[in-house]
mmCIF file of C-alpha atoms in Angstrom:
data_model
loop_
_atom_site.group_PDB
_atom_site.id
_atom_site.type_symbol
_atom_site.label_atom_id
_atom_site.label_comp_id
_atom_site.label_asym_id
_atom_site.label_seq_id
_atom_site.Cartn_x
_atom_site.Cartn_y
_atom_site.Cartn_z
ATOM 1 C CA UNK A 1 0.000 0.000 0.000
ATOM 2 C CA UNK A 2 1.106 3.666 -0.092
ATOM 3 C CA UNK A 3 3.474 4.935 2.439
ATOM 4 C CA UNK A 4 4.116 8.325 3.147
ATOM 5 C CA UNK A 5 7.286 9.833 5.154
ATOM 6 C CA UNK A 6 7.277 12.984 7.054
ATOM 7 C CA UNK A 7 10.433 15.069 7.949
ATOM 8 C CA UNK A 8 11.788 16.367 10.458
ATOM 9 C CA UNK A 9 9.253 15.032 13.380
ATOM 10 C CA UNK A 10 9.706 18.020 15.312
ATOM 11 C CA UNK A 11 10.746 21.532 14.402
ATOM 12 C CA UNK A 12 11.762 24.595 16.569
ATOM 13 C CA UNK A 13 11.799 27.708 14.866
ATOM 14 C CA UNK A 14 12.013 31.554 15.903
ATOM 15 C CA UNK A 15 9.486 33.914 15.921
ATOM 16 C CA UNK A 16 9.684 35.473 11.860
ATOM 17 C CA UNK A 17 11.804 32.758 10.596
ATOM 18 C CA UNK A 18 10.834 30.435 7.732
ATOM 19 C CA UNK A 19 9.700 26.421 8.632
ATOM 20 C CA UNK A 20 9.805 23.756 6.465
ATOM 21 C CA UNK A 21 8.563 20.416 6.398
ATOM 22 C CA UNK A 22 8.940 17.411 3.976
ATOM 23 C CA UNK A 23 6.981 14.564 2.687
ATOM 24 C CA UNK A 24 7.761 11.446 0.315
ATOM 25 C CA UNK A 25 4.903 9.129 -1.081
ATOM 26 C CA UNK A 26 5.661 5.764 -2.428
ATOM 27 C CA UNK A 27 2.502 4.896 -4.972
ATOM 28 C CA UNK A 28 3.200 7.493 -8.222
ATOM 29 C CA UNK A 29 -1.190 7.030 -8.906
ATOM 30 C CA UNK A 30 -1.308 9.785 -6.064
ATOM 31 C CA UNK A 31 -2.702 12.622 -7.051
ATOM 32 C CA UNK A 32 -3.839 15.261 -3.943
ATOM 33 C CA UNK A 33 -1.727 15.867 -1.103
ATOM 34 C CA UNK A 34 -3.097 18.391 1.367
ATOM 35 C CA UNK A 35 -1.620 19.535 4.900
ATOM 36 C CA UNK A 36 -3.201 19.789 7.585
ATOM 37 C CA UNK A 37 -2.591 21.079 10.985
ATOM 38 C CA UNK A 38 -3.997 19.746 14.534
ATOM 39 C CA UNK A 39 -4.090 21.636 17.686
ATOM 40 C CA UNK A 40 -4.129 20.463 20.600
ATOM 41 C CA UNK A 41 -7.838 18.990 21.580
ATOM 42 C CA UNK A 42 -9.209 19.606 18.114
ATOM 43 C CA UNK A 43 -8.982 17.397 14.603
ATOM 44 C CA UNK A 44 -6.824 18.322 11.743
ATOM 45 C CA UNK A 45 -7.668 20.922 9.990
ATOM 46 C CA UNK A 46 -6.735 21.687 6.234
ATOM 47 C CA UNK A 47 -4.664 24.575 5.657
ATOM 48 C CA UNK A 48 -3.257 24.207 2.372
ATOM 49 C CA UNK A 49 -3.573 21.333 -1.028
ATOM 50 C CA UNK A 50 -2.276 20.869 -4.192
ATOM 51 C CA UNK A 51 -3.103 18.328 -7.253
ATOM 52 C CA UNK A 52 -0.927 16.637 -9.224
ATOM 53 C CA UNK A 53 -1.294 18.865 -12.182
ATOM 54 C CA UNK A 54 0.043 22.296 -9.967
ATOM 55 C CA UNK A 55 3.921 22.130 -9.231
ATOM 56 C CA UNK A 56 3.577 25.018 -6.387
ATOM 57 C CA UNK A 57 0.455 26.647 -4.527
ATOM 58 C CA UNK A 58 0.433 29.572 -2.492
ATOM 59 C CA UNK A 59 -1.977 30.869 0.350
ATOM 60 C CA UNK A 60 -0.634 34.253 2.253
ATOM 61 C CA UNK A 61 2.235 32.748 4.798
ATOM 62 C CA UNK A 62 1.936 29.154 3.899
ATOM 63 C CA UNK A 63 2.986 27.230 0.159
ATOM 64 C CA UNK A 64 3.135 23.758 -0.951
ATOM 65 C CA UNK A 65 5.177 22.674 -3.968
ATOM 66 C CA UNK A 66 5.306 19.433 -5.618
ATOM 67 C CA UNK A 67 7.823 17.381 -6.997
ATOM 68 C CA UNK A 68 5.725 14.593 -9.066
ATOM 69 C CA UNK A 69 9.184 12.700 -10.532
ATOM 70 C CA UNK A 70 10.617 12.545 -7.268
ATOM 71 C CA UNK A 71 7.518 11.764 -5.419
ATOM 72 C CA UNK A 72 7.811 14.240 -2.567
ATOM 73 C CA UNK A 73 6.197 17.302 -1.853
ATOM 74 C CA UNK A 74 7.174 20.266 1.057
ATOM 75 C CA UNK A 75 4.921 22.548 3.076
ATOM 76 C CA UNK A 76 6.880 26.330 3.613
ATOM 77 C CA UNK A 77 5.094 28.715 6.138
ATOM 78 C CA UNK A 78 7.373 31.996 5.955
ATOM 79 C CA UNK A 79 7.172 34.669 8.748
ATOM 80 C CA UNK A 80 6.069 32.155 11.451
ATOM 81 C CA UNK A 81 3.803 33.459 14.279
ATOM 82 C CA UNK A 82 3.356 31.922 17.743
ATOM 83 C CA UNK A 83 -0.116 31.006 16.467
ATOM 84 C CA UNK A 84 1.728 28.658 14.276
ATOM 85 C CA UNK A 85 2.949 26.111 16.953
ATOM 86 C CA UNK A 86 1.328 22.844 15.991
ATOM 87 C CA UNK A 87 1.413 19.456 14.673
ATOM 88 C CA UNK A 88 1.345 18.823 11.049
ATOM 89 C CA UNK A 89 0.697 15.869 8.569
ATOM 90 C CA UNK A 90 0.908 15.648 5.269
ATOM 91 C CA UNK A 91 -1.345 13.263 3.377
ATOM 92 C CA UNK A 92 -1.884 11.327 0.114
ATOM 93 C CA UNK A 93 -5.158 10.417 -2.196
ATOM 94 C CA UNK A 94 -4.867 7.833 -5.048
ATOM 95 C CA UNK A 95 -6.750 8.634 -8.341
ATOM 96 C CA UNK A 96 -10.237 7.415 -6.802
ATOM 97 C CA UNK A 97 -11.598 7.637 -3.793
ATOM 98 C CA UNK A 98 -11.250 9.315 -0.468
ATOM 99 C CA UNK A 99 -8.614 7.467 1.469
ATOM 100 C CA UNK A 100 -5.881 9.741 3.154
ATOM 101 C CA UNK A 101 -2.334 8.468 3.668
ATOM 102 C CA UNK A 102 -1.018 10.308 6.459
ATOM 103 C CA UNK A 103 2.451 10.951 7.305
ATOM 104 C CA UNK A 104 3.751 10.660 10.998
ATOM 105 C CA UNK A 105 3.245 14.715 11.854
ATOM 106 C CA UNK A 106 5.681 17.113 12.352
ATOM 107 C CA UNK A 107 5.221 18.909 15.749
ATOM 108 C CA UNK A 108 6.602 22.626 15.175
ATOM 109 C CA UNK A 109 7.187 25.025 18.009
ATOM 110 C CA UNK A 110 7.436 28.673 16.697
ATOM 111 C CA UNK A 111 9.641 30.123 20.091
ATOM 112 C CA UNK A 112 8.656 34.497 20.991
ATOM 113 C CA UNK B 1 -22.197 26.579 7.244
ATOM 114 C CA UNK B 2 -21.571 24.376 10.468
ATOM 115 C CA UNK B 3 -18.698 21.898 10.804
ATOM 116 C CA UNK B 4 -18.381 18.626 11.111
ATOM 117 C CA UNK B 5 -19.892 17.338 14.923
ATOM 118 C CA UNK B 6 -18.828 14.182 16.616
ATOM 119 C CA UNK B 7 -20.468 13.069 19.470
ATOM 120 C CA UNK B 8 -19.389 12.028 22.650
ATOM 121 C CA UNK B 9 -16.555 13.975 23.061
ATOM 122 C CA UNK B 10 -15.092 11.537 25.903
ATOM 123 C CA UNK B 11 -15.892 8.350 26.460
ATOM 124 C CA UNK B 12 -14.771 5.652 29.139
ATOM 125 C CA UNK B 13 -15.242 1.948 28.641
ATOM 126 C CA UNK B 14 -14.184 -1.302 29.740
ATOM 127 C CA UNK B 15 -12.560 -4.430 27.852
ATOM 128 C CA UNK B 16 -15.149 -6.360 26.375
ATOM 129 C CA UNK B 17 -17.838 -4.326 26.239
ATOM 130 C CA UNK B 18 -19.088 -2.151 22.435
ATOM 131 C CA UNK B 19 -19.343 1.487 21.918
ATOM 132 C CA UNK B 20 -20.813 3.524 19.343
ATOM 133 C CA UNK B 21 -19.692 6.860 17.882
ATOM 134 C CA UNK B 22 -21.700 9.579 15.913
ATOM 135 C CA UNK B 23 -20.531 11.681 13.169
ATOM 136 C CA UNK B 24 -22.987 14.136 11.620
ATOM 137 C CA UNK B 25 -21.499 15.773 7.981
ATOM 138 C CA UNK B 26 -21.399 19.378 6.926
ATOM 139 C CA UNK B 27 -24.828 19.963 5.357
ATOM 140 C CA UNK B 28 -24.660 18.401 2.006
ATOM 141 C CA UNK B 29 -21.210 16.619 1.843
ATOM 142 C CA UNK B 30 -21.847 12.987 0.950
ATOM 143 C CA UNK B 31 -19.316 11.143 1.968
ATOM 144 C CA UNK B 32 -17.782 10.363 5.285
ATOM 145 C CA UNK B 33 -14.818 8.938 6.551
ATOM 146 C CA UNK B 34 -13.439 7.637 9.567
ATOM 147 C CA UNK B 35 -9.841 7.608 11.220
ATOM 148 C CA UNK B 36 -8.071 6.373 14.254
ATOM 149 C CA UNK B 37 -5.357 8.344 15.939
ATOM 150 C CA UNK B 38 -3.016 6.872 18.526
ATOM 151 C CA UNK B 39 0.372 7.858 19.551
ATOM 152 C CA UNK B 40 1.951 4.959 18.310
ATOM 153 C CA UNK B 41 0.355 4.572 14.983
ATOM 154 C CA UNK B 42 -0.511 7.828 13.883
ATOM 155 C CA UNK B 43 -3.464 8.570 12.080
ATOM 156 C CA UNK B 44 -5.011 5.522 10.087
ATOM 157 C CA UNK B 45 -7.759 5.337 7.948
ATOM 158 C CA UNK B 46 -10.780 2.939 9.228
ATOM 159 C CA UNK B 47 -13.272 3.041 6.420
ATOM 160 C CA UNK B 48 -15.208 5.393 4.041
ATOM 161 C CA UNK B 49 -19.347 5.971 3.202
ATOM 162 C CA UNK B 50 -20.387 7.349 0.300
ATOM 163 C CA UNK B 51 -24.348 7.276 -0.201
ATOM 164 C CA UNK B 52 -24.912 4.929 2.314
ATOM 165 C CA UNK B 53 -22.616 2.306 0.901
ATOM 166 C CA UNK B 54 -19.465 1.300 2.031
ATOM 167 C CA UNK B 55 -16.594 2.314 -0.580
ATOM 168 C CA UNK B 56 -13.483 1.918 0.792
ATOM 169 C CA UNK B 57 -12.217 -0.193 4.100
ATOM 170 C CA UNK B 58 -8.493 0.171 5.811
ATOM 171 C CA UNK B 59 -6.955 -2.991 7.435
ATOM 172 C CA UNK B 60 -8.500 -2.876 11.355
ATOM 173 C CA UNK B 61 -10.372 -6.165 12.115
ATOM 174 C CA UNK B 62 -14.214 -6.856 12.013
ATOM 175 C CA UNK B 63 -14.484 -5.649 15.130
ATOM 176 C CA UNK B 64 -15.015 -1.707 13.724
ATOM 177 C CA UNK B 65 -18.143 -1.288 11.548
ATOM 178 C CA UNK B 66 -19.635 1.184 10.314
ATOM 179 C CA UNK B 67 -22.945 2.858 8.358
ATOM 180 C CA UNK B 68 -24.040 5.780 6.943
ATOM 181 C CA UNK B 69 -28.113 6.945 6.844
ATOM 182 C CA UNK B 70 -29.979 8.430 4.479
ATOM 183 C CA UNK B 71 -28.979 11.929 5.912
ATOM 184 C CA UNK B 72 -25.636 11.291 5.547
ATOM 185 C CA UNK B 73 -25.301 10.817 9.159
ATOM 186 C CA UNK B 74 -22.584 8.313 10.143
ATOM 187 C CA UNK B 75 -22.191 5.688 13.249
ATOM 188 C CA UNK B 76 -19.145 3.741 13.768
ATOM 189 C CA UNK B 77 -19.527 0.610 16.095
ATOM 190 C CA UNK B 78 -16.475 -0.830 17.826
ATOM 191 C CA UNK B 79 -17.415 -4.483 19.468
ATOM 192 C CA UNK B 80 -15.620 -6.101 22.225
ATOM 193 C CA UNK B 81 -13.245 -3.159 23.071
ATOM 194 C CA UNK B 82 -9.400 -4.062 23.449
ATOM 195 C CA UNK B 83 -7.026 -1.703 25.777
ATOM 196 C CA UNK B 84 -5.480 -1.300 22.226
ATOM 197 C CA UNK B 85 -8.785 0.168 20.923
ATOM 198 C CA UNK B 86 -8.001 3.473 23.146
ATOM 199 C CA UNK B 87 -7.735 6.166 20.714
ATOM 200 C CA UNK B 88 -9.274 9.316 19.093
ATOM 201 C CA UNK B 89 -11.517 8.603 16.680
ATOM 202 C CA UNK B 90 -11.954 11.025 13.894
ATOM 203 C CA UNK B 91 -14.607 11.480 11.386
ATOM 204 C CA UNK B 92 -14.048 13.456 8.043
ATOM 205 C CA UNK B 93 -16.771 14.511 5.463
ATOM 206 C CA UNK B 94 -15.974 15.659 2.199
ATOM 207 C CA UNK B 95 -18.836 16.908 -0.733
ATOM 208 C CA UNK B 96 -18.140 14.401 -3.390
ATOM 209 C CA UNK B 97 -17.214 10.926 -3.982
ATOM 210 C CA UNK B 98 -15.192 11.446 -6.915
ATOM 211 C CA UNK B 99 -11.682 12.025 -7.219
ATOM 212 C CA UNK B 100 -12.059 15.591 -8.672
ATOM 213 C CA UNK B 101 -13.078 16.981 -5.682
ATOM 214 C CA UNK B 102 -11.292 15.341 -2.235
ATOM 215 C CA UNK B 103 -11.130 17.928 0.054
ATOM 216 C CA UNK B 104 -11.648 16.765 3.451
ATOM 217 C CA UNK B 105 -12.824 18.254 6.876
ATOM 218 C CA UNK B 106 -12.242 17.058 10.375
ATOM 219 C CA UNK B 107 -14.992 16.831 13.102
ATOM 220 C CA UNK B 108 -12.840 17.479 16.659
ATOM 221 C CA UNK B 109 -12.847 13.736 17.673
ATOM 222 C CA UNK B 110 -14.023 11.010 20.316
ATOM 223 C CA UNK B 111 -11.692 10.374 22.586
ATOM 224 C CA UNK B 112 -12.113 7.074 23.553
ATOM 225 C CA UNK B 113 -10.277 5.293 26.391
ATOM 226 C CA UNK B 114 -10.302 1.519 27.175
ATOM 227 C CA UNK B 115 -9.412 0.518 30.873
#
């Protein structure tokens, strides 16, 4: 089945610096990969996707880009904000269907 | 437009006895799905409805079920409860079944622990 790998697993960044986190996918059929981000107590919730036909997305402080020969995509949040500390996953979607592949979550602490 | 509701929020059980979760949809997606979310394994998907019908199923044992009513209302059943089953359960609608249109939202959870 697909498998989907999720770098680094935690992340420390100051206040206005950039964060960056990285996925791999093993199945090449997949063809949406959108991030979410959980707080604590509450589900994910979906801050940013792209399909397979877009190479890069953007959405104010946050962009995805996507690397379909290589099979990995990246989230980039620029100008990071306390409000930023969080876990995030990445996730997959074959061609059909709505089963999400999630990677392991990247827990990001944005330090004042 | 209203999110996606889960309900209980908390729940305690015991090994060997069943519990049943609720998931209601945002008004007029179709399809729901449902994931489990432990430490250990991450988040892993349980199963899908689309239209009442089961369309896609992950690899837990029979002991999860699920359905999906004519509202689009959702109810997951986990029988005989392991201290393995302690988890949060998340359920996800989305509008469409197809694969143009996948986007996904998260109801905040059941927390369910097993003692």
């Amino acid at each position: 089945g697909e498998n989907v790998e999720q770098h680094p697993s935690t992340l420390s960044v100051q206040e206005g610096d950039s964060a960056v986190i990285k996925c791999t996918y093993s199945d090449s059929a997949s063809n949406y990969f959108p991030w979410y981000k959980q707080e604590l107590g509450k589900g994910p919730q979906l801050i940013i996707d792209i399909r397979s036909n877009v190479g890069e997305k953007k959405d104010q402080r946050i962009a995805v880009t996507l690397n379909k020969t290589a099979k990995h995509f990246s989230l980039h949040i620029t100008e990071t904000q306390p409000e930023d500390s969080a876990v995030y996953f990445c996730a997959v979607i074959k061609a059909a269907g709505n089963k999400l592949t999630f990677g392991g979550g990247t827990r990001v602490l944005v330090k004042p | 437009k209203a999110g996606v509701t889960q309900t209980p929020r908390y729940l305690i059980k015991t090994r060997g006895q069943q519990v049943t979760l609720s998931c209601s949809p945002i008004s007029g997606h179709r399809s729901v799905s449902w994931y489990q979310q432990t430490p250990g394994q991450g988040l892993q998907f349980l199963f899908e409805y689309f239209s009442e019908t089961q369309r896609n199923k992950g690899n837990f044992p029979g002991r999860f079920s699920g359905r999906q009513f004519s509202n689009s209302r959702s109810e997951m059943n986990v029988s005989t409860l392991e201290l393995g089953d302690s988890a949060l359960y998340l359920c996800a609608s989305s509008a469409s079944g197809d694969s143009s249109y996948n986007e996904q939202f998260f109801g905040p959870g059941t927390r369910l622990t097993v003692l």
